CSV table of C-alpha atoms and ligand atoms in Angstrom, one decimal:
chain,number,residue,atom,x,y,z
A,1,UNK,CA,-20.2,-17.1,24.3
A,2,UNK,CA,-17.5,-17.1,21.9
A,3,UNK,CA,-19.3,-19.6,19.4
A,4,UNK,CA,-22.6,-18.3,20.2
A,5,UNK,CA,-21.4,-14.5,18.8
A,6,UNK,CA,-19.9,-16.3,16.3
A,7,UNK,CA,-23.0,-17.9,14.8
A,8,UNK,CA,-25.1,-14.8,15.2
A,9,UNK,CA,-22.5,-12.9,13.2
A,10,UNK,CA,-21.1,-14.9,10.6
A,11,UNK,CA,-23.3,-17.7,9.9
A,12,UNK,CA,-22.6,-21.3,10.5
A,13,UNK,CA,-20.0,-22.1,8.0
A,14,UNK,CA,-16.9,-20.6,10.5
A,15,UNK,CA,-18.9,-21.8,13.7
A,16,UNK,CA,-18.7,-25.1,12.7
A,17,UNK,CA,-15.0,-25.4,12.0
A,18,UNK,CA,-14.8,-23.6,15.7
A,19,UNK,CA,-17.0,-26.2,17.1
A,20,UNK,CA,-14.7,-29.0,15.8
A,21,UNK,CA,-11.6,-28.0,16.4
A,22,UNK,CA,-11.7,-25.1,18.8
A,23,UNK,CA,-14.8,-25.3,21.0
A,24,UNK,CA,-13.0,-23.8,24.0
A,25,UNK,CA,-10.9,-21.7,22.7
A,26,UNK,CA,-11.5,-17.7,23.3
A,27,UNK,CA,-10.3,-16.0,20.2
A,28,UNK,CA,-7.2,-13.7,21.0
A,29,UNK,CA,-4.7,-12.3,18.4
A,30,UNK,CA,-1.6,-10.0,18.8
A,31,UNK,CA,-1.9,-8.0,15.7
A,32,UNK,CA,1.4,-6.4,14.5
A,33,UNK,CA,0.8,-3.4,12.2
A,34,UNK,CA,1.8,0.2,11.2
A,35,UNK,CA,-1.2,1.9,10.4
A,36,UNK,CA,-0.4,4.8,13.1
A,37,UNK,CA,-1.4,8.2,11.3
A,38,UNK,CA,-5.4,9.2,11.6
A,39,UNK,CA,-6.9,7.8,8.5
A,40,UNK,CA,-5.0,4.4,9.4
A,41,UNK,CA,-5.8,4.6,13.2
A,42,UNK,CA,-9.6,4.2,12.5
A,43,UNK,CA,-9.4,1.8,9.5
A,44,UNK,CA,-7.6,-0.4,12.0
A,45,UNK,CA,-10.2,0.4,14.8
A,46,UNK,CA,-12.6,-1.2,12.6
A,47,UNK,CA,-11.1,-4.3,12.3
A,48,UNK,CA,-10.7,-4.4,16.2
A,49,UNK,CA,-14.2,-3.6,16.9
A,50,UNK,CA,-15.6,-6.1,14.5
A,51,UNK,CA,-13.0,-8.5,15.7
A,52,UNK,CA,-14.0,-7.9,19.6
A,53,UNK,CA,-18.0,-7.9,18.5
A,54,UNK,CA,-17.1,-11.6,17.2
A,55,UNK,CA,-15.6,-12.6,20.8
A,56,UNK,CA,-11.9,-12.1,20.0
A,57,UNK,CA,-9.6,-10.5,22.3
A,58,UNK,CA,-7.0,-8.0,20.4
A,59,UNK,CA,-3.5,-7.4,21.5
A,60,UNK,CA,-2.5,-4.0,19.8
A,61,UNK,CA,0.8,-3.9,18.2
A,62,UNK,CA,1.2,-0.7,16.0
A,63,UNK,CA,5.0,0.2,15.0
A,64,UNK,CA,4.7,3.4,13.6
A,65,UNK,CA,6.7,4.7,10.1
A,66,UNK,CA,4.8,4.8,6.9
A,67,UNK,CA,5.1,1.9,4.3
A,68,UNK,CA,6.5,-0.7,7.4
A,69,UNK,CA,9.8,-0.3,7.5
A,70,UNK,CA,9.7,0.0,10.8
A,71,UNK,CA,7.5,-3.2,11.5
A,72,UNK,CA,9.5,-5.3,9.6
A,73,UNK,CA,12.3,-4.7,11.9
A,74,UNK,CA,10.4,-5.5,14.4
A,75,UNK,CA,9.0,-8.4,13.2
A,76,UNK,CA,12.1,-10.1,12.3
A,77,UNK,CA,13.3,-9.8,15.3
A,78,UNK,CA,9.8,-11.4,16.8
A,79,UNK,CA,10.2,-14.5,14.8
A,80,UNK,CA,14.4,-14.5,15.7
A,81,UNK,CA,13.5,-14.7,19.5
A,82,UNK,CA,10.7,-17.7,18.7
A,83,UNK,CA,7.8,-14.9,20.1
A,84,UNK,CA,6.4,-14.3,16.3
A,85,UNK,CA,2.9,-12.5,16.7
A,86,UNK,CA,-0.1,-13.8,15.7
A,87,UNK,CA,-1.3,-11.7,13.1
A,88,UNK,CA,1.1,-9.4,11.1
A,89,UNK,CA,0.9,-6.8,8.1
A,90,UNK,CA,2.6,-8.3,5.3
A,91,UNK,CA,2.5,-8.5,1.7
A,92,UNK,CA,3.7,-8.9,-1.8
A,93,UNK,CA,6.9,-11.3,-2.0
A,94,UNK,CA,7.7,-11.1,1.6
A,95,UNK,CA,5.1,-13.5,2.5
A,96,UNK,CA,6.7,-15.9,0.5
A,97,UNK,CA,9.8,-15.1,1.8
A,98,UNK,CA,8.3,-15.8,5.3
A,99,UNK,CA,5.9,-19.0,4.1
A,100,UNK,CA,9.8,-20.4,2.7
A,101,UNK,CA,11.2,-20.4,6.4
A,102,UNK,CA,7.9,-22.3,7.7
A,103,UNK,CA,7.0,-19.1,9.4
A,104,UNK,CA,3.6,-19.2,8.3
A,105,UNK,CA,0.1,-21.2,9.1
A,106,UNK,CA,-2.0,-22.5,6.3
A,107,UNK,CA,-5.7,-20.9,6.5
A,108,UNK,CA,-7.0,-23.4,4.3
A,109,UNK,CA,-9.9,-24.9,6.6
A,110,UNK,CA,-11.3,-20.9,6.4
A,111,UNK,CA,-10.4,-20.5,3.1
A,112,UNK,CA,-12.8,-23.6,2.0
A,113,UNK,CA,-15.5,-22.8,4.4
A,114,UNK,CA,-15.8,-19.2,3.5
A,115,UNK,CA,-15.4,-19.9,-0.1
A,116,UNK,CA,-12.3,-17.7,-1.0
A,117,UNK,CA,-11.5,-19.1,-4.3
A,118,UNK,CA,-14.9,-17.8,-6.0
A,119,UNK,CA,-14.1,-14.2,-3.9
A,120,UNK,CA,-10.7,-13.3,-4.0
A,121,UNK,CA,-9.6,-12.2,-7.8
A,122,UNK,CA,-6.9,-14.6,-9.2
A,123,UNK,CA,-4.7,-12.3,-9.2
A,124,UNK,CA,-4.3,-11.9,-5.8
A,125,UNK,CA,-4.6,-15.3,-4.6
A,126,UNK,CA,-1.2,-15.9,-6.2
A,127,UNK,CA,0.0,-13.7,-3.7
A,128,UNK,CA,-1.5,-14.7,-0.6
A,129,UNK,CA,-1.0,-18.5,-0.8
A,130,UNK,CA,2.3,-20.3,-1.2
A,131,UNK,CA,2.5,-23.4,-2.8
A,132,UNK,CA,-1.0,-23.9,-2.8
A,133,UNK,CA,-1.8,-22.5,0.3
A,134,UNK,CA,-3.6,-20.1,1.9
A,135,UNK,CA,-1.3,-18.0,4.1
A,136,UNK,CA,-2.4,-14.8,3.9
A,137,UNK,CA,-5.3,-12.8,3.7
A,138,UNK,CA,-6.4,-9.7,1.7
A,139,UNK,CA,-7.5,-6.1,3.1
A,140,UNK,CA,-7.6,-4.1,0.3
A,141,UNK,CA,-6.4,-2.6,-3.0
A,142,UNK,CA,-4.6,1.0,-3.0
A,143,UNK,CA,-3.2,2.5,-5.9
A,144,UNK,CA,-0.3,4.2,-5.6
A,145,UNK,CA,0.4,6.5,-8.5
A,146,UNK,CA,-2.1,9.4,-7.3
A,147,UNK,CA,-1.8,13.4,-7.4
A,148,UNK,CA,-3.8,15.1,-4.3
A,149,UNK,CA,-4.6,18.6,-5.2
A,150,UNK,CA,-5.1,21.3,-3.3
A,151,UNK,CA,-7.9,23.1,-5.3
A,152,UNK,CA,-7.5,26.6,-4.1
A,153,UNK,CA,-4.0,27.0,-4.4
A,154,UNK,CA,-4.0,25.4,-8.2
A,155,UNK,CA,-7.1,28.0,-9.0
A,156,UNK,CA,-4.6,30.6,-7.6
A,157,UNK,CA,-2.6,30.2,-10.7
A,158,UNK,CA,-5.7,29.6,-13.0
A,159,UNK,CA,-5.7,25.7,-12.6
A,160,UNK,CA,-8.7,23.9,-12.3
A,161,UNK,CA,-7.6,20.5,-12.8
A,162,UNK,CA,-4.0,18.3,-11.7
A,163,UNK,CA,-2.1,18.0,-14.8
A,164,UNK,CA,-2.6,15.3,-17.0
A,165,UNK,CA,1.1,15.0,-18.6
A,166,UNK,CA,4.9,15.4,-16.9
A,167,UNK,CA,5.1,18.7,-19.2
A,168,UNK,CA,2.4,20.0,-17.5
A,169,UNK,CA,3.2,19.1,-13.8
A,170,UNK,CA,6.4,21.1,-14.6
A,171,UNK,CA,4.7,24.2,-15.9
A,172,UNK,CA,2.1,24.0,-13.5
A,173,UNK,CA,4.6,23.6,-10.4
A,174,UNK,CA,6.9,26.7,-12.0
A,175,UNK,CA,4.1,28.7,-12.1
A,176,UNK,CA,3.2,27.7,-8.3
A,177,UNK,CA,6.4,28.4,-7.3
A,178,UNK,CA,6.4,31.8,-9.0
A,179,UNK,CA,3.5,32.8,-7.4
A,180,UNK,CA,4.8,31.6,-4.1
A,181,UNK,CA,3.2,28.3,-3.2
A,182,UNK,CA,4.9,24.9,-2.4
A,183,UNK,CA,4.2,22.6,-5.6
A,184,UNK,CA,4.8,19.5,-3.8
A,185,UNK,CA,4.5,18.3,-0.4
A,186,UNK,CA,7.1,15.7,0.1
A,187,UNK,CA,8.6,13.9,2.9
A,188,UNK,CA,12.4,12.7,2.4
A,189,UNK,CA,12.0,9.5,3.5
A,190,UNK,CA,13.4,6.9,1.4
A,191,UNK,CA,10.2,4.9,0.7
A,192,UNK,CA,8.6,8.3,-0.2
A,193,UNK,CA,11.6,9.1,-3.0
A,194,UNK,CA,10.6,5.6,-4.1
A,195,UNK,CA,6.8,6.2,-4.4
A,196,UNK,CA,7.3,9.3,-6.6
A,197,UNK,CA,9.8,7.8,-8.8
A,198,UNK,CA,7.8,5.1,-9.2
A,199,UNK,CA,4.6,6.9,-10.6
A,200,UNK,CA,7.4,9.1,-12.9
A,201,UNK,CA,9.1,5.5,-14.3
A,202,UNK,CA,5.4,4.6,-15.1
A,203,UNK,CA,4.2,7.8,-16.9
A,204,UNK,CA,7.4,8.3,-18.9
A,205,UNK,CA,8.2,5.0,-19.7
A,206,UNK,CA,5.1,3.5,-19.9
A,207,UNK,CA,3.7,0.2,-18.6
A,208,UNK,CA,6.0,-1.9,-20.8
A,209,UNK,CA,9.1,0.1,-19.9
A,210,UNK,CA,7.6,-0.3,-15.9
A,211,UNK,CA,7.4,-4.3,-16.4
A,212,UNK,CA,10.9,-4.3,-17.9
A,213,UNK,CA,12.8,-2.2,-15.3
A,214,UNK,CA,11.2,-2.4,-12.0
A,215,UNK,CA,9.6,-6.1,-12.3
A,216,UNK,CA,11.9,-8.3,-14.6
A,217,UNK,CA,14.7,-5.7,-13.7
A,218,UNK,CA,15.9,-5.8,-17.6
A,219,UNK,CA,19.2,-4.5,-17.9
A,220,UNK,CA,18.4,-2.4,-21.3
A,221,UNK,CA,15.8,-1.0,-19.1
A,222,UNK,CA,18.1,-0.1,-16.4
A,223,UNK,CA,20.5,1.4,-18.5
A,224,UNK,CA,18.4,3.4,-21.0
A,225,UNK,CA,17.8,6.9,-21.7
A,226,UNK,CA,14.1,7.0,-20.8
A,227,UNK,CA,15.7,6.2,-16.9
A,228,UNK,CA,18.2,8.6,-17.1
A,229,UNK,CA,15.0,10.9,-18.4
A,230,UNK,CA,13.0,9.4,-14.9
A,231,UNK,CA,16.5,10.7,-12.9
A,232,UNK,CA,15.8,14.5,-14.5
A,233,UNK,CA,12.5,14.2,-14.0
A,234,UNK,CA,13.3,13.7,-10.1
A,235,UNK,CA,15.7,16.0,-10.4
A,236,UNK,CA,13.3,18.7,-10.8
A,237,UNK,CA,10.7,17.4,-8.5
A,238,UNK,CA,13.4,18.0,-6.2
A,239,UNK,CA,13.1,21.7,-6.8
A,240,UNK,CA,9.3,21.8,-6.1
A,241,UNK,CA,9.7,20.4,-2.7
A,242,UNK,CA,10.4,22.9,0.3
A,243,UNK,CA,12.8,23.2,2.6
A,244,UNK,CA,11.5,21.2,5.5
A,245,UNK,CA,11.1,17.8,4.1
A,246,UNK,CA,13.9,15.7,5.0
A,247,UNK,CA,12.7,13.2,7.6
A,248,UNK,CA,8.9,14.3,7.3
A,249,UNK,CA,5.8,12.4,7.9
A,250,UNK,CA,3.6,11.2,4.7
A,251,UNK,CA,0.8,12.1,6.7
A,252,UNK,CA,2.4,15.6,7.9
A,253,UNK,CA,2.9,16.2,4.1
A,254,UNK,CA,-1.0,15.3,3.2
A,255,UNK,CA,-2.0,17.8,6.0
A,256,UNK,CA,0.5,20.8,4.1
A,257,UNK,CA,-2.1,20.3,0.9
A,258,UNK,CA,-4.7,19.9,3.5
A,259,UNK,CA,-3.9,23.2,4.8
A,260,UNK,CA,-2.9,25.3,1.8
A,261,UNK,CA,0.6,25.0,2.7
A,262,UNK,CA,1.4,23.2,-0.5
A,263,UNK,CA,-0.8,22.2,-3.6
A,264,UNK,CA,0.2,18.8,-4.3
A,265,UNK,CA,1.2,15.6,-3.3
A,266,UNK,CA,2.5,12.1,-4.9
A,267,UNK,CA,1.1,9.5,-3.0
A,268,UNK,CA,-0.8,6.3,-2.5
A,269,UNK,CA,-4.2,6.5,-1.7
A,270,UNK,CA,-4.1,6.3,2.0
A,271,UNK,CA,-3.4,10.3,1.4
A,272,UNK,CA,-7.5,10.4,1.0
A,273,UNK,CA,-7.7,8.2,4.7
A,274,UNK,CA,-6.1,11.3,5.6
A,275,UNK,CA,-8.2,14.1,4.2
A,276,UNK,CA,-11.6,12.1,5.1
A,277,UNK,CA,-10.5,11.3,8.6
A,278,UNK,CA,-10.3,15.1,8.5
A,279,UNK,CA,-13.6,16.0,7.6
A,280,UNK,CA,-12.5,17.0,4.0
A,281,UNK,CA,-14.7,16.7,1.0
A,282,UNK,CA,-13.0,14.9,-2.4
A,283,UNK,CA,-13.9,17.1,-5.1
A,284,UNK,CA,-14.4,19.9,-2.8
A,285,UNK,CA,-11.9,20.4,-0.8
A,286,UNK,CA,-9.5,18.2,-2.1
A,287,UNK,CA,-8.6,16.9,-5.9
A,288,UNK,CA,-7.4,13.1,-6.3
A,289,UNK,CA,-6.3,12.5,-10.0
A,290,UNK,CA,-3.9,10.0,-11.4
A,291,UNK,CA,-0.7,10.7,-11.8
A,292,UNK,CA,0.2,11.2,-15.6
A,293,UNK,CA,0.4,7.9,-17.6
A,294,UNK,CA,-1.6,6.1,-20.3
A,295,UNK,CA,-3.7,3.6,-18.7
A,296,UNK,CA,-1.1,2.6,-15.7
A,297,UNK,CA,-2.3,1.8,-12.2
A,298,UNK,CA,0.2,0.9,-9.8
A,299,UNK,CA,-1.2,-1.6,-7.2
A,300,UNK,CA,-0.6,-2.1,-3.5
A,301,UNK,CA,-2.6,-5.0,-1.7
A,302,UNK,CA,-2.3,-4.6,2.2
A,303,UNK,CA,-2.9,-8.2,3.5
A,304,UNK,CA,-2.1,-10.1,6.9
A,305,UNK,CA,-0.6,-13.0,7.3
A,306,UNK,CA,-0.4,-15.5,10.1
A,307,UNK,CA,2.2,-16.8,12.1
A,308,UNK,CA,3.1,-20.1,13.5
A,309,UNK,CA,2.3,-19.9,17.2
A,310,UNK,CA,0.8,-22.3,19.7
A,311,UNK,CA,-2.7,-22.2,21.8
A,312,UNK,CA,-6.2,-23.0,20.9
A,313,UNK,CA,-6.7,-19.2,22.1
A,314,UNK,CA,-4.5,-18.0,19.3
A,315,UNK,CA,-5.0,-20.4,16.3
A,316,UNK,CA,-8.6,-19.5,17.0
A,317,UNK,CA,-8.4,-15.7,17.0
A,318,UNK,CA,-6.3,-15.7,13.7
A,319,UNK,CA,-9.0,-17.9,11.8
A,320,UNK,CA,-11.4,-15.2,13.3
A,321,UNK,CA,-9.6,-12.9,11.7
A,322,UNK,CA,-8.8,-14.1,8.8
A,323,UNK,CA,-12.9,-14.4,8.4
A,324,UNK,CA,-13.8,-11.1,9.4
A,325,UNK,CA,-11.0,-9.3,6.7
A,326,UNK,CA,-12.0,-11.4,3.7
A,327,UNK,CA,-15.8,-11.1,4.9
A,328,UNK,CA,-18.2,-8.2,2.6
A,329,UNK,CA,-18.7,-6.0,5.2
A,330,UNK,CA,-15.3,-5.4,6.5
A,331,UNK,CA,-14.1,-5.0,3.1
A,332,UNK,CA,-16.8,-2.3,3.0
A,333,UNK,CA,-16.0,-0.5,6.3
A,334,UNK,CA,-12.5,-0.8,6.3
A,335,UNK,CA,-12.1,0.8,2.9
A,336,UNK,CA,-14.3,3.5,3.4
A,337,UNK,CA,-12.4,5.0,6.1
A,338,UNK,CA,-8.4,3.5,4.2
A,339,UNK,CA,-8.4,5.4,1.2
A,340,UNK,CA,-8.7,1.9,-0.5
A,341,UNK,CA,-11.2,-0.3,-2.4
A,342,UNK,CA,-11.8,-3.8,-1.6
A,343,UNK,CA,-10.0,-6.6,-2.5
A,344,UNK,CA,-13.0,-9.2,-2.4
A,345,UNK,CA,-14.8,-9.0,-5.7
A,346,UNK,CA,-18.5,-8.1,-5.8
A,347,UNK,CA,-18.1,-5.5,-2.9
A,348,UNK,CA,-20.5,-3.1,-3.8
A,349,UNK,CA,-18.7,0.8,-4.0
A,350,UNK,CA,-22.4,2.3,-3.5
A,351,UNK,CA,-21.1,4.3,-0.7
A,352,UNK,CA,-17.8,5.2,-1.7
A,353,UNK,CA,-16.8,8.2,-2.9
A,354,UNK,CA,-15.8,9.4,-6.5
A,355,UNK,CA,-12.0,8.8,-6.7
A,356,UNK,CA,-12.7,5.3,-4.8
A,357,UNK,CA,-15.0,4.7,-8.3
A,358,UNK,CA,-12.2,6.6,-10.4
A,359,UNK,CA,-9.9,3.8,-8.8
A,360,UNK,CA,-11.9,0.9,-9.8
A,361,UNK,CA,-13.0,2.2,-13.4
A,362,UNK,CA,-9.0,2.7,-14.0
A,363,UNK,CA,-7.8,-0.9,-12.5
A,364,UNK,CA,-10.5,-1.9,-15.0
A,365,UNK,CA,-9.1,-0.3,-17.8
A,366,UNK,CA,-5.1,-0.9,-17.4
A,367,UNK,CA,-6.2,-4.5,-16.7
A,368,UNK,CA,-7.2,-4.5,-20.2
A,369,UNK,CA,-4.4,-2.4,-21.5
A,370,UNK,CA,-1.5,-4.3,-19.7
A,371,UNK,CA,-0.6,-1.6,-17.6
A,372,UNK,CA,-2.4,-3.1,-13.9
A,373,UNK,CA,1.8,-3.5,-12.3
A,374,UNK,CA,3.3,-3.7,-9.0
A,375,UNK,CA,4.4,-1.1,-6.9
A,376,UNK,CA,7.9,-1.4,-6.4
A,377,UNK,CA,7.7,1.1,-3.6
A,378,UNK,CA,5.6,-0.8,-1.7
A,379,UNK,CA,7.0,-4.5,-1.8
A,380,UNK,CA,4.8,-5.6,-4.3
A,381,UNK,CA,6.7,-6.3,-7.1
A,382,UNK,CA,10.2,-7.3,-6.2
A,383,UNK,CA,11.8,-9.3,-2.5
A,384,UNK,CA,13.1,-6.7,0.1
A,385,UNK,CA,16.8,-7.1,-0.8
A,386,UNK,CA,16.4,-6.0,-4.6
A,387,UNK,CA,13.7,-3.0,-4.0
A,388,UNK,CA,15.8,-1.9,-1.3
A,389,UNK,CA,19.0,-1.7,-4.0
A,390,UNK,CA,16.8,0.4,-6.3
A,391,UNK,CA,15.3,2.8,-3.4
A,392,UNK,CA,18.7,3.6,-1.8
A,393,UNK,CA,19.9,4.9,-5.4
A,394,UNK,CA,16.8,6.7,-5.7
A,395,UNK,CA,17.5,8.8,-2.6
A,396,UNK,CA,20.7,9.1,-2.7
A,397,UNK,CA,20.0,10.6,-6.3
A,398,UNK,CA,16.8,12.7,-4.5
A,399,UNK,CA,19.2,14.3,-1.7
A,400,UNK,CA,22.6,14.8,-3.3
A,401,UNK,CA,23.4,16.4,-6.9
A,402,UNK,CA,24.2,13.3,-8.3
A,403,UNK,CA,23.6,13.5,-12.0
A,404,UNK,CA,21.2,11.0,-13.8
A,405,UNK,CA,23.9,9.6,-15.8
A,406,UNK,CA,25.9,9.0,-12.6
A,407,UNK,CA,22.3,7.3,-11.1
A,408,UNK,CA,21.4,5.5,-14.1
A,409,UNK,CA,24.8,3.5,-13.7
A,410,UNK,CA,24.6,3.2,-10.0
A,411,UNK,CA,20.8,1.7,-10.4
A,412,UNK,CA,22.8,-0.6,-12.8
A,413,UNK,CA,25.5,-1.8,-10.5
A,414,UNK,CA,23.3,-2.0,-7.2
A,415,UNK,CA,20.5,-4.1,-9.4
A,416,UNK,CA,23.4,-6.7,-10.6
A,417,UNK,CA,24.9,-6.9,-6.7
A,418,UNK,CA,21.5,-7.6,-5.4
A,419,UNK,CA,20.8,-10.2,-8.3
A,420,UNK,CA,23.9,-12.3,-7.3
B,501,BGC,C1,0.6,0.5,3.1
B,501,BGC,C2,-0.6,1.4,3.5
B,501,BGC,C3,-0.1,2.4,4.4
B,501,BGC,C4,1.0,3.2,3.8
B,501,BGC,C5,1.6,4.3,4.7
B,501,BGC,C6,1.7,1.4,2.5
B,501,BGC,O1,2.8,0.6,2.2
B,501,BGC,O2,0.2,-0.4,2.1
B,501,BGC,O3,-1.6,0.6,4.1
B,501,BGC,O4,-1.2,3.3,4.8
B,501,BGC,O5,2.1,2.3,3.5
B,501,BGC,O6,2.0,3.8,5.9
């Protein structure tokens, strides 16, 4: 049954690699991942139901807690006890640091059958093979450095637009909170300090000063006055954000703009998973505009990789799914409901919406300006040990009075520690 589904769906290229090496085999995969909020939840029910159309048998892992902190716990201590689960969200450096313990199973065999080399931009093939290898496969793109509006509450104080420069975020936000309104809808969680300060390193410094400090962690970078300029710049985000946000949801903090609670939000573009999975209208009901910088996009490409584990069952089900996620029509129907656009090239964005096409026309343009960088926030530029010596200065900076002169030379310090 298995290989017969198989061959109706996807064509005789994966079916026969199944027939030669895992006739037998029903496809099964435990799938470890943290999408959890209602945008995510469906996005993921995609992948199940195109994944149990094709034969396979999912195992549902979710660990909830935005950005994965959570599941990485988890999964470390998965692999630690030798039960590592067969498919897990993973991306940026930390599958090579998991491909470097021998954690990881080469996906080659797909890889050649499907033709990945001619579909899966350069770019991010570096990240999802190590030495050569395919051990990793790609969902999608998001870009993190997004404002989501709330267009009512901005036209309450005459805007019609987010603001296109820091200056103007300020005097937009001071006259928000004069009238009243919550600027920014913000949950204190440290990988949300990070995502904000992120967006502000990019638009003040610029894609340069974004390379040299949170990539190639320069010191002159670290220890310059355009940082210390990010630091009061957080500083006053700080005083836009109400007084509930310690602790709070990402997702709880889209629903405040969602609900005229607040009027804007700093956040990757899963924020619009969110708003659609809600029935909302971009453009409409909600505004999605970059954050302010000249021709910076800051990239985040979800991926899974796959584990080492033994039975025909389970090597089969995570080639399955490593066909399905690189194949054209997941990439379609996955990112329409994520917030995302595909990673695949060639995906057609017919059917997406406006700030889906505002995503691709802008990774387009700071490709060709130099300013297509990492997120930091979200393990894509940097290994887990060095972001995580960045992010706990950033919010200990966010929830204290610490001044940016005393952050600037803690970002220093923690940077050198983690280097050693
Ligand atoms: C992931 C997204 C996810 C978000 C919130 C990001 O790091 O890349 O897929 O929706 O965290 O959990």
């Amino acid at each position: 049954m298995y290989l017969r589904k198989t061959i109706l769906a996807t064509g005789v290229a994966f079916s026969a690699l199944a027939t030669a090496n895992f006739a037998h085999a029903e496809p099964t995969a435990e799938v470890l991942h943290w999408w959890t909020s209602g945008g995510e939840a469906k996005a993921v029910a995609s992948l199940k139901e195109d994944f149990e159309a094709n034969g396979g048998t999912w195992v549902d892992s979710p660990v909830a807690g935005g950005a994965g902190d959570a599941a990485m716990t988890v999964l470390r201590s998965r692999v630690l006890s030798g039960d590592a689960p067969a498919a897990v969200q993973l991306k940026g450096p930390a599958i090579q640091e998991w491909a470097e313990q021998g954690a990881l199973a080469d996906l080659n065999d797909v890889a050649a059958a499907e033709g990945w080399d001619d579909v899966i931009p350069a770019a991010i093939q570096d990240v999802m093979k190590y030495e050569g290898d395919y051990v990793a496969v790609p969902v999608n793109v998001h870009r993190v450095d997004w404002i989501w509006a709330n267009p009512t509450l901005l036209a309450k104080v005459g805007a019609d637009s987010a603001p296109t420069t820091w200056d103007e975020f300020n005097a937009l936000a001071d006259k928000l909170q004069a009238a009243g309104i919550t600027p920014v809808a913000h949950g204190g969680q440290p990988w949300q300090d990070a995502t904000v300060f992120e967006t502000v390193v990019l638009g003040l410094g610029g894609p340069e000063f974004f390379q040299s400090a949170l990539v190639d962690l320069d010191e002159d970078a670290l220890n310059s006055d355009t940082m210390k300029a990010v630091f009061d710049q957080m500083r006053k985000i700080r005083g836009y954000v109400d007084a509930d946000f310690p602790g709070r949801d990402w997702n709880l903090a889209t629903a405040m703009v969602m609900n005229g609670e607040a009027a804007m939000q700093i956040m990757g573009d899963w924020a619009k998973g969110e708003f659609l999975a809600a029935g909302k209208v971009p453009g409409k009901d909600f505004i999605c505009a970059a954050t302010p910088s000249e021709n910076g996009y800051l990239f985040n490409v979800d991926s899974f990789a796959m584990f080492n584990v033994s039975g025909d069952d389970k090597v089969a089900g995570q080639k399955l799914l490593a066909e399905l996620i690189v194949g054209e029509k997941f990439q379609e129907t996955f990112n329409l409901l994520k917030g995302s656009i595909p990673a695949r090239s060639g995906v057609s964005l017919d059917k997406f919406d406006d700030c889906a096409k505002k995503s691709e026309a802008d990774l387009q343009a700071a490709q060709e300006a130099g300013g297509f960088l990492p997120s930091m926030a979200h393990g894509m530029a940097l290994r887990g040990h060095l972001a995580g010596a960045i992010i706990d200065v950033v919010t200990a900076h966010f929830n204290s009075d610490m001044s940016s002169d005393e952050a600037v030379s803690r970002l220093v310090e923690a940077v050198e520690l983690a280097k050693d």
